[in-house]
Every structure is written in C-alpha cells, then in structure tokens.
Coordinates of C-alpha atoms and ligand atoms in Angstrom, one line a residue:
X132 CA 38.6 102.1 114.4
X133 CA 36.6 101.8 111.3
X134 CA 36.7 98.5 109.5
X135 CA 38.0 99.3 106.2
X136 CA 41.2 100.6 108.5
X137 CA 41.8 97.5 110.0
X138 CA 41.8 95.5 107.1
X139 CA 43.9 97.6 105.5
X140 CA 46.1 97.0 108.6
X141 CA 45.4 93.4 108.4
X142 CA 46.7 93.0 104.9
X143 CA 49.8 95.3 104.8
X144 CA 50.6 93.3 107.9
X145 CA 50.1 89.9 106.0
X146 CA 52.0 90.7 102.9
X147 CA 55.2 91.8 104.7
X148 CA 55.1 88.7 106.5
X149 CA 55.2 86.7 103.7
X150 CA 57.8 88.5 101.7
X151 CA 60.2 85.5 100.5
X152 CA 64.1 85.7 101.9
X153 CA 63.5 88.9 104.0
X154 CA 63.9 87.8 107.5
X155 CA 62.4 90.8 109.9
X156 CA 65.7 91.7 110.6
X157 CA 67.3 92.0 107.2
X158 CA 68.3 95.3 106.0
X159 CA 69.7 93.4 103.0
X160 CA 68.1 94.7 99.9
X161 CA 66.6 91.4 98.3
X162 CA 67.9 92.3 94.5
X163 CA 71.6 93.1 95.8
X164 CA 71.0 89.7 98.0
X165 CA 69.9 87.6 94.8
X166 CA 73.1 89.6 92.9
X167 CA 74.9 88.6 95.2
X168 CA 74.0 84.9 95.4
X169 CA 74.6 84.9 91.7
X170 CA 78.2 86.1 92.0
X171 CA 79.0 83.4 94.5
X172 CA 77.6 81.1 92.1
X173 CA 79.6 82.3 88.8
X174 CA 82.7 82.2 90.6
X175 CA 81.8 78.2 92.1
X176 CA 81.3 79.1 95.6
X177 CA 84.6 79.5 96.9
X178 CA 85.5 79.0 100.4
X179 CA 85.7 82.7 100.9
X180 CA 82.4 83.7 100.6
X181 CA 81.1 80.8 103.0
X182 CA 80.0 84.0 105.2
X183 CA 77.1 84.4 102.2
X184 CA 74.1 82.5 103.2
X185 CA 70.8 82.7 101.9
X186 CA 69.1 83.1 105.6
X187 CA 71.3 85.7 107.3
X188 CA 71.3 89.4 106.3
X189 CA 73.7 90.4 103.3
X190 CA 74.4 93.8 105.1
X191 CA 76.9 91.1 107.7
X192 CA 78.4 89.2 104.9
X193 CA 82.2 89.3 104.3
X194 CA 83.9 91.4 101.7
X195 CA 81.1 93.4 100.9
X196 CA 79.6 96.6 102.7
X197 CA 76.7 98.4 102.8
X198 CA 75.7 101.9 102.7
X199 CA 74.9 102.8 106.2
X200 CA 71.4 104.8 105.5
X201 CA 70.0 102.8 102.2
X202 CA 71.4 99.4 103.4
X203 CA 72.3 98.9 99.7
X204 CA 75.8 97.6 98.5
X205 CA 78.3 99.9 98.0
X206 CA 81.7 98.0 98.2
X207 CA 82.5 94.5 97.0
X208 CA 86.5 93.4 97.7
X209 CA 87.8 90.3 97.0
X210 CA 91.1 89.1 96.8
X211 CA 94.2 86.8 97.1
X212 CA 91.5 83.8 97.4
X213 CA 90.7 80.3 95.7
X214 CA 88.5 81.9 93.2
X215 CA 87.8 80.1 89.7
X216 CA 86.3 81.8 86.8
X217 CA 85.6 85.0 84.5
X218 CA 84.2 88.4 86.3
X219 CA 80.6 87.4 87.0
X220 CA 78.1 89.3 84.4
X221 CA 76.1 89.8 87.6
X222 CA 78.0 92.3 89.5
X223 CA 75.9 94.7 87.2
X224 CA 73.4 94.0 89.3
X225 CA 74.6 96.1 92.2
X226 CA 73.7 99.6 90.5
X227 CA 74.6 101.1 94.1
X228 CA 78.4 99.8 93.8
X229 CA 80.9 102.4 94.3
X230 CA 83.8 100.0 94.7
X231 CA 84.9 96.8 92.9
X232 CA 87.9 94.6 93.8
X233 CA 89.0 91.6 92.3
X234 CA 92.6 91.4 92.8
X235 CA 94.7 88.4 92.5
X236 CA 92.0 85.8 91.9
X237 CA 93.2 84.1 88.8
X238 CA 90.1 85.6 86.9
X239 CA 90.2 85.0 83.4
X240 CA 88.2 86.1 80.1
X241 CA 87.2 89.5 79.5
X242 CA 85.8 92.3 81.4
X243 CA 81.7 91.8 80.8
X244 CA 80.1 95.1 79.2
X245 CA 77.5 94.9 81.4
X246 CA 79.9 96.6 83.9
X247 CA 78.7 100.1 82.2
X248 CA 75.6 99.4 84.3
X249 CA 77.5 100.7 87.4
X250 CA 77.3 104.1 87.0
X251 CA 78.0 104.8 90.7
X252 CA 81.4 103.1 90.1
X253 CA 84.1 105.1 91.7
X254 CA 87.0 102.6 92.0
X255 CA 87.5 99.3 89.6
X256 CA 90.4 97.2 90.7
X257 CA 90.8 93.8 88.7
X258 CA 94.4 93.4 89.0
X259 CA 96.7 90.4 89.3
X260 CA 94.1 87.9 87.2
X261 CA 94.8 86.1 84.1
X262 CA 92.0 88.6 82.3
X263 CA 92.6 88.7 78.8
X264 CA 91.3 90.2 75.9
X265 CA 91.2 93.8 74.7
X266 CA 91.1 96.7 77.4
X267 CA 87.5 97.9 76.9
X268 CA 86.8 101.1 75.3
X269 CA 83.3 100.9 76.8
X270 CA 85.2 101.1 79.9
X271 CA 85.3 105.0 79.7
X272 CA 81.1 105.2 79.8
X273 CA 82.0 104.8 83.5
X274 CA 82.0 108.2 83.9
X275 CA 82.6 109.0 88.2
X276 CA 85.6 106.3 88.2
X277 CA 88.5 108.0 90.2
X278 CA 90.8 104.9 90.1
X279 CA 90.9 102.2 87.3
X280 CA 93.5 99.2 88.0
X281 CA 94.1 96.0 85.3
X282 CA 97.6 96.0 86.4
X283 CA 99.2 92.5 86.2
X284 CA 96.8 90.5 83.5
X285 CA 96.8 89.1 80.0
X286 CA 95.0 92.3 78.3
X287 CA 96.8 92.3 74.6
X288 CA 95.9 95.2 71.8
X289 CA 96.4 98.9 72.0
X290 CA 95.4 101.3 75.0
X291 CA 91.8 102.7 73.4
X292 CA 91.7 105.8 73.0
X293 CA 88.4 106.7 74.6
X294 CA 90.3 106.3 77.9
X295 CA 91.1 110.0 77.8
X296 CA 87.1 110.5 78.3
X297 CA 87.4 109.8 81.9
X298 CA 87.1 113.3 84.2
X299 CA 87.6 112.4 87.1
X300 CA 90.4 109.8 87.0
X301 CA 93.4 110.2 89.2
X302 CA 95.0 107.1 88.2
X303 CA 95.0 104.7 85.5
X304 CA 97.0 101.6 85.8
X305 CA 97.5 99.4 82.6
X306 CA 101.3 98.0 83.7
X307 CA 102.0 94.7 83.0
X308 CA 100.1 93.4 80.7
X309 CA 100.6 92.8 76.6
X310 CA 99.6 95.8 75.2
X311 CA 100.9 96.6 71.9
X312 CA 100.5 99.8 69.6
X313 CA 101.3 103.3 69.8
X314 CA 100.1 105.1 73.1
X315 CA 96.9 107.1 71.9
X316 CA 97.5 110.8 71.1
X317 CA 94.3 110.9 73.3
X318 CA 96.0 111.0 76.7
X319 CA 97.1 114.6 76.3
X320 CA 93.7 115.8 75.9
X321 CA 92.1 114.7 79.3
X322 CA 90.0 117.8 80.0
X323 CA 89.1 117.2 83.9
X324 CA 91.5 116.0 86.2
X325 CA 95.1 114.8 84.7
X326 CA 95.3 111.4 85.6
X327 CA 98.9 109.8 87.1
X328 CA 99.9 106.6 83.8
X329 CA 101.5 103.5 84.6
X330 CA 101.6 101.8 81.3
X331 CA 105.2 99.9 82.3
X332 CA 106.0 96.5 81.1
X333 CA 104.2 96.5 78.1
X334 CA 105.4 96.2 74.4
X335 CA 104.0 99.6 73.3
X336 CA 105.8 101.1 70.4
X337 CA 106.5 104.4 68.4
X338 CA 107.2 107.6 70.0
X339 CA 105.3 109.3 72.7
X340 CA 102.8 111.5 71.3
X341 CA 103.6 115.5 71.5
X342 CA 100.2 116.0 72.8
X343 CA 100.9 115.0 76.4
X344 CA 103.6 117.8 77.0
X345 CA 100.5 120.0 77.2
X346 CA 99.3 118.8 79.6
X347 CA 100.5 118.5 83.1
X348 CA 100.8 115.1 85.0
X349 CA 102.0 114.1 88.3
X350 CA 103.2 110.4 87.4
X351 CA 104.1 109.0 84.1
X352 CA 105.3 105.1 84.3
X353 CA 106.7 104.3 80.7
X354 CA 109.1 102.0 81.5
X355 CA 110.1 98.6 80.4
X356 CA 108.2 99.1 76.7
X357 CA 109.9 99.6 73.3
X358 CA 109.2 103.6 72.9
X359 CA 111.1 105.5 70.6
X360 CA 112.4 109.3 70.1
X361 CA 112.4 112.2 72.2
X362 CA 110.6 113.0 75.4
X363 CA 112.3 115.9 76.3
X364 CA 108.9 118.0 75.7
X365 CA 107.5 116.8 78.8
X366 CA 109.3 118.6 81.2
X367 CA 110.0 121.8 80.8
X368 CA 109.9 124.8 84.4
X369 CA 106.6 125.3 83.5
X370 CA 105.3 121.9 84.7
X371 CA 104.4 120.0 87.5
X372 CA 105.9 116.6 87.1
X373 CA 106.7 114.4 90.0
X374 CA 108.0 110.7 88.9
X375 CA 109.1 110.4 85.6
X376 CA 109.8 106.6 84.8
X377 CA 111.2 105.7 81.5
X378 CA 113.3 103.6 81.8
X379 CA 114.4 100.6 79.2
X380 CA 113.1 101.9 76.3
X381 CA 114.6 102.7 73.2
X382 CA 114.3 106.4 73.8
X383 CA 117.2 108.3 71.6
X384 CA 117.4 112.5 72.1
X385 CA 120.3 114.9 73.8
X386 CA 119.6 115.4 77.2
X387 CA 122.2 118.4 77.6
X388 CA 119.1 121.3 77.1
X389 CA 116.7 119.7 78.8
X390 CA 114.9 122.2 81.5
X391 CA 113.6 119.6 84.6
X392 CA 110.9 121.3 86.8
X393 CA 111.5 122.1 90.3
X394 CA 108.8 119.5 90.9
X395 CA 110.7 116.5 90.2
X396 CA 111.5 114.2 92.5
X397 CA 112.5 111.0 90.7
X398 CA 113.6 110.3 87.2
X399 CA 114.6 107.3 85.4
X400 CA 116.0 106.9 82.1
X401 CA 118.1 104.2 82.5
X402 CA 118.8 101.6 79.5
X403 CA 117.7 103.9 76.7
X404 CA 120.1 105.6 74.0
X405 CA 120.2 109.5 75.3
X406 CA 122.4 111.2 74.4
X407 CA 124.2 114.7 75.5
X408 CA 125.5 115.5 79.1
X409 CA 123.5 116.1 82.3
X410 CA 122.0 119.4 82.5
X411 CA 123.1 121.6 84.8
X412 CA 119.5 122.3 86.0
X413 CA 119.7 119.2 87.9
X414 CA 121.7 120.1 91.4
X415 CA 118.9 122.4 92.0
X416 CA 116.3 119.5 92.2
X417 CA 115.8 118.5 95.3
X418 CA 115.9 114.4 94.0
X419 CA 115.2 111.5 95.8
X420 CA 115.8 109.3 92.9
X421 CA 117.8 109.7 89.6
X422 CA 119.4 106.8 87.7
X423 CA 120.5 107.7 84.1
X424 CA 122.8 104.6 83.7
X425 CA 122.9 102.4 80.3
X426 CA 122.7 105.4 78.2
X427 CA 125.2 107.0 75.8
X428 CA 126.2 110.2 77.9
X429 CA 129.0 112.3 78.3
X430 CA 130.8 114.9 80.2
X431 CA 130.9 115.5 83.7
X432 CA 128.5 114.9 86.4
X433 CA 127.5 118.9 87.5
X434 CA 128.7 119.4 90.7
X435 CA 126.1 120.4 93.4
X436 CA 123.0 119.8 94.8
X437 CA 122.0 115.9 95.7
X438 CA 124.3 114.8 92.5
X439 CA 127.5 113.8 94.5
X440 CA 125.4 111.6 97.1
X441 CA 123.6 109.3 94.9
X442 CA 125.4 106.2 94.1
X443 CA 127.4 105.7 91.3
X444 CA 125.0 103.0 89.7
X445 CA 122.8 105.7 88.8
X446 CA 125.5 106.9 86.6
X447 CA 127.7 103.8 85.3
X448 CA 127.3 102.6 82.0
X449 CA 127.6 105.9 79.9
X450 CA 129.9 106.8 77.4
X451 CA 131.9 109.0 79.1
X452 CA 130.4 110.4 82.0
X453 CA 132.9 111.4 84.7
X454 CA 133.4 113.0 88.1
X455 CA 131.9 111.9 91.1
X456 CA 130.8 110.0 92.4
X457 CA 132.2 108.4 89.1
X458 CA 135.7 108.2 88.8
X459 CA 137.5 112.1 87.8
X460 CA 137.6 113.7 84.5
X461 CA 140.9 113.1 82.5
Ligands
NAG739 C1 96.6 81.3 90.7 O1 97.2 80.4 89.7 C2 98.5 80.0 90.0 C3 99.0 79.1 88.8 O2 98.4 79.6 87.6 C4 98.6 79.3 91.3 O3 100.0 79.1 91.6 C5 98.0 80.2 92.4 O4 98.0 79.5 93.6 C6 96.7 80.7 92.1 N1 96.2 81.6 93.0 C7 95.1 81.5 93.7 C8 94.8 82.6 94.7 O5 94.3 80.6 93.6
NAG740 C1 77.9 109.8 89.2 O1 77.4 109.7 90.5 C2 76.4 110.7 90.9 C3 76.1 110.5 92.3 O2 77.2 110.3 93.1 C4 75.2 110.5 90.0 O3 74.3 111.5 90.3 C5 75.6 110.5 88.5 O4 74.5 110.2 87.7 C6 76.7 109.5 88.3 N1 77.2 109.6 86.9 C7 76.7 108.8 86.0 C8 77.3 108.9 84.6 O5 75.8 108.0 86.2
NAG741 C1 98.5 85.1 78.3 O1 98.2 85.0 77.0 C2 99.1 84.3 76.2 C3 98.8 84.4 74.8 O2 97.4 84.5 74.6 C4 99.2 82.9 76.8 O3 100.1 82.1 76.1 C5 99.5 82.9 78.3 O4 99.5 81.6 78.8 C6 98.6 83.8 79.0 N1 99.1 83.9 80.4 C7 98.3 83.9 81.4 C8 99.0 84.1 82.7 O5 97.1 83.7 81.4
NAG742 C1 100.9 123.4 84.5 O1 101.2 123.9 85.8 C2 101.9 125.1 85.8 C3 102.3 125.5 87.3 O2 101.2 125.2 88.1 C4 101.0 126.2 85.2 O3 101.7 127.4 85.2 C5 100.6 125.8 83.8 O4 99.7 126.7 83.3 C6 100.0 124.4 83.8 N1 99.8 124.0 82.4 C7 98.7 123.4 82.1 C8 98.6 122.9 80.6 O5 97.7 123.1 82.8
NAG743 C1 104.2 127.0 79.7 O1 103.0 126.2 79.4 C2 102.2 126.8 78.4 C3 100.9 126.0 78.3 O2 101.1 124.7 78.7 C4 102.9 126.9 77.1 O3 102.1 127.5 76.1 C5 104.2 127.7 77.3 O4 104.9 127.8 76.1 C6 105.0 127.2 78.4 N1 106.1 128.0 78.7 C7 107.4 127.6 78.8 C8 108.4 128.6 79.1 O5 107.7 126.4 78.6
NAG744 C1 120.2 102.1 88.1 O1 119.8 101.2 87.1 C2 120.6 100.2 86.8 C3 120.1 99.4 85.7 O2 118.8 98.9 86.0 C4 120.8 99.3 88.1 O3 121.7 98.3 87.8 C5 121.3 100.2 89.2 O4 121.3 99.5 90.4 C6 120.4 101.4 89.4 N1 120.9 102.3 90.4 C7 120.2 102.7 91.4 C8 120.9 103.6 92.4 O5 119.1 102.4 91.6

C-alpha cells in the first residue's frame, strides 16, 4: 500500500475518533442532539426528559423518534408532564420534524416564528397550554401541515385569514380559546383539501360568511360563540356535510325550507333563535344525533324516519313544537 494511502487512512481514522459527543455507536445526528439539549434546557429540565443525556444516543431517548434510514428526528411528543415555560425557540432546529406535540404542559407565551423553519411539519399539536397571544398568520407558511391543534389555550384576536392558505389541512382546531372577530370570509376559499373547523367556545361574532356554502366540508364546530343570521346556505342535497355543530349561538333564520343532505349524521342547533318548523327532509336522514331544543320552533315533529326514537330533550324548549316524542298536537 502506497504511503500517501495510508496516511490518508491514518487521518480519516483520527478525525472520526475525535469527533466531540458522537460515541461510535450514535446514530444521533449531533445538530438534532445539541437541539435537543437546548429544548430540555428552555423548558428547565423537567423530570420527563431525564431519558435525554448528553452521552447516550438521542435516537433511544423518550418522546422523540427518529427516522429509521437518516437517523434524523422526525417526531417530538410531549405531554400531560411537569413542564414550565414558553415553546422553546429551538425546536426550529429539527428541520427533519414532521410531528410536534406539546399538549397539556402549561406552556405559556406565544408560538415562536421561527417555527416556519420546519417545513417538513406535517402535524402541530400545542393544545391544552396557557399559550396566549394572537394565532399566527405566519403559521400558514407551514405549507405540508395536515393537522393543526391550539385547542384549549389563551389565544385572543380574530382567526387570520391566511389560514385558508393551507392545502393540505384536514383539520384545524382553534376551540376554546378567546378568539374574537368575525370568522374570515377566507375559509370558503381553501383550494386543496377542505379542512373539518372546530372553532367552538370562542366569542366570535357577526354572521357566518356566505362564502363557505361553496365549499364542501365534512365538520363544522361553531358552537358555543355569539354568531348571528342565517346558516341555512350550508346545507343544501348538493353537499357533503357530516357534523354540523352550532349550537348556542345567536343564530336567527326559518328552518322550515331548509334541504339537509343525505350525508348528515348529526346536527345541533340547540339554544339559538330558529325559527319555522322541522323540515320534512329530515326522516330520510339516517341521524345519529339531532338536538334542536331552545329554539323558537313550531309545528309538528314529521313523522318517520329516526325522528320518533330520539329523546324528547332534543326537542323541548320550542315554541310550539308537538307530537312525539313530544307531547300530541292540540
Ligand atoms: C398546570 O397548571 C395547573 C394550574 O394552573 C395545575 O393544576 C396543573 O397541575 C398543571 N399541570 C401540569 C401538567 O403541570
Ligand atoms: C413538504 O415536504 C416535502 C417532502 O415531504 C418537501 O419536498 C417540500 O419542500 C415541503 N414543503 C415545503 C414548503 O417545504
Ligand atoms: C388568559 O388570559 C386572560 C387575559 O389575558 C387572563 O386573565 C387569564 O388568566 C389567562 N388564563 C390562562 C389559563 O392563562
Ligand atoms: C360537493 O360535493 C358534491 C357531491 O359529491 C358535488 O356534487 C359538488 O360539486 C361538490 N361541490 C364543491 C363546491 O366541491
Ligand atoms: C350545487 O353546487 C354547485 C356548486 O357548489 C352550485 O352552483 C349549485 O347551485 C348547487 N346546486 C344545488 C341544487 O344546490
Ligand atoms: C339537547 O340540548 C339540550 C340543551 O343543551 C340538553 O339539555 C339536552 O340534554 C340535549 N338533548 C340530547 C338528546 O342530547
């Protein structure tokens, strides 16, 4: 072997052995290591990462998983633990990340905009914290999310609009949290996948805009907000509608036209102000849940279908609705 091959040999050799953290049998990348570290150190080294040490390969930690061929970190999932502290800046330092989870940690601030970083993001999951602040626009630059969750937090302000930038979305949930404001005229335009909106227990306002009765969702969770006016526009036999929740609101429109798609399999309207009796249309849904009490309806209950067999709290509270499984018609 020539000379100038063996030294080469030599020195390869040499420098590999004295690459810093990287035990022989690491298959930890070093940079998602030293993110990693940094993470455990924003959120004061809680008990349940006591699985992350410095000398042992990051690829066996807890909560987080690697990608079986590049060994990089693709997952992180953390929750229900004794966490303290704001989302750590430096989870935009895993550019593999496909999954975030930080549910029910008592996280507060705001979401960091270096999040936009992780353009591999496919599922972000910060629910149940105390995160407050705005809901990022910026949010929507994560272009391959599929699920977004910041369900259960402090966020206050309107939904941004930008949201409706998203194309591959299947759900978005924003319930319970302070939001305020109209809901953006936006979310009817999504123009890849139609995602399924849980924007309950909020304090939006004003009426729901037109432009989501063109399009044709699978889920829509408006209840418990202060919406106004008509949404009879979103059903209709030409759509697809599954679970229709809009319940106390202060929704006001006759109900006695209203077409419901074979599709639907549960609808809530209770504690609004509709108006009208109950369609006909209804005994041929095949309904697992219907609950139109607290309203201001009239007339009897059609006869047919799964109407009779519901119980008669899904009715009460009307103005005059009657048969059964209400009491009879006078
Ligand atoms: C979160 O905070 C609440 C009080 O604000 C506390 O009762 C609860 O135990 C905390 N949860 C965790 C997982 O630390
Ligand atoms: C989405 O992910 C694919 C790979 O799965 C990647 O090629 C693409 O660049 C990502 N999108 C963005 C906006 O980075
Ligand atoms: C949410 O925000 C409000 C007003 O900013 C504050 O009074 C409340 O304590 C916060 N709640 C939580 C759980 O952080
Ligand atoms: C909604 O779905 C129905 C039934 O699949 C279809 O006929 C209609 O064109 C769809 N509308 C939109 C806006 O995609
Ligand atoms: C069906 O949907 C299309 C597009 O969403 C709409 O233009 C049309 O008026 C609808 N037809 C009926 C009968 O509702
Ligand atoms: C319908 O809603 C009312 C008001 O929230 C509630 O009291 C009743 O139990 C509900 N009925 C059913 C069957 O869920």
């Amino acid at each position: 072997m020539p000379t100038s091959k063996l030294f080469i040999i030599l020195l390869s050799l040499l420098s590999f052995l004295s690459l810093p953290f990287r035990s022989l049998s690491d298959r930890c990348h070093p940079n998602d290591k030293k993110a990693l570290l940094k993470i455990k150190k924003a959120l004061n080294n809680p008990y349940a990462l006591i699985s992350w040490d410095p000398k042992t390969d990051c690829c066996e930690w807890y909560v987080v998983d690697c990608d079986r061929i590049t060994h990089r970190i693709v997952q992180l999932h953390l929750f229900a633990s004794d966490v303290s502290g704001q989302v750590p800046a430096a989870v935009s330092e895993l550019p593999y990340l496909e999954l975030l989870r930080f549910h029910k940690l008592n996280l507060t601030g705001s979401i960091p905009p270096s999040i936009t970083k992780l353009t591999n993001l496919k599922f972000l999951d910060l629910s149940w914290n105390h995160l407050s602040g705005p809901v990022p626009p910026f949010l929507s630059q994560l272009e391959n999310l599929t699920f977004l969750d910041l369900s259960f937090n402090n966020f206050t302000g309107s939904i941004p609009s930008s949201l409706s930038e998203f194309q591959n979305l299947e759900a978005i949930h924003l319930d319970r949290n302070g939001l305020t404001g109209n809901i953006p005229e936006s979310l009817g335009r999504f123009s890849g996948l139609v995602p399924d909106l849980y924007l309950s227990h909020n304090q939006l306002t004003g009426q729901v805009p037109r432009s989501l009765g063109d399009l044709n969702f699978t889920v829509l969770d408006f209840s418990r907000n202060k919406l106004q006016g008509d949404i009879s526009f979103l059903f209709g036999t030409n759509k697809t509608i599954q679970i229709a929740d809009f319940s106390r609101n202060m929704l006001e429109f006759d109900l006695s036209k209203v077409e419901f798609p074979d599709s639907l399999t549960s609808l809530d309207l209770n504690h609004n102000r509709i108006r009208g009796s109950l369609p006909e249309g209804l005994v041929k849904l095949n309904l697992q849940y219907l609950n139109v009490s607290y309203n201001r309806l009239c007339g009897e209950i059609p006869a047919g279908g799964k109407l009779q067999s519901l119980d008669y709290t899904s009715y009460f509270h009307n103005r005059c609705l009657c048969g059964a499984p209400l009491p009879d018609c006078k």
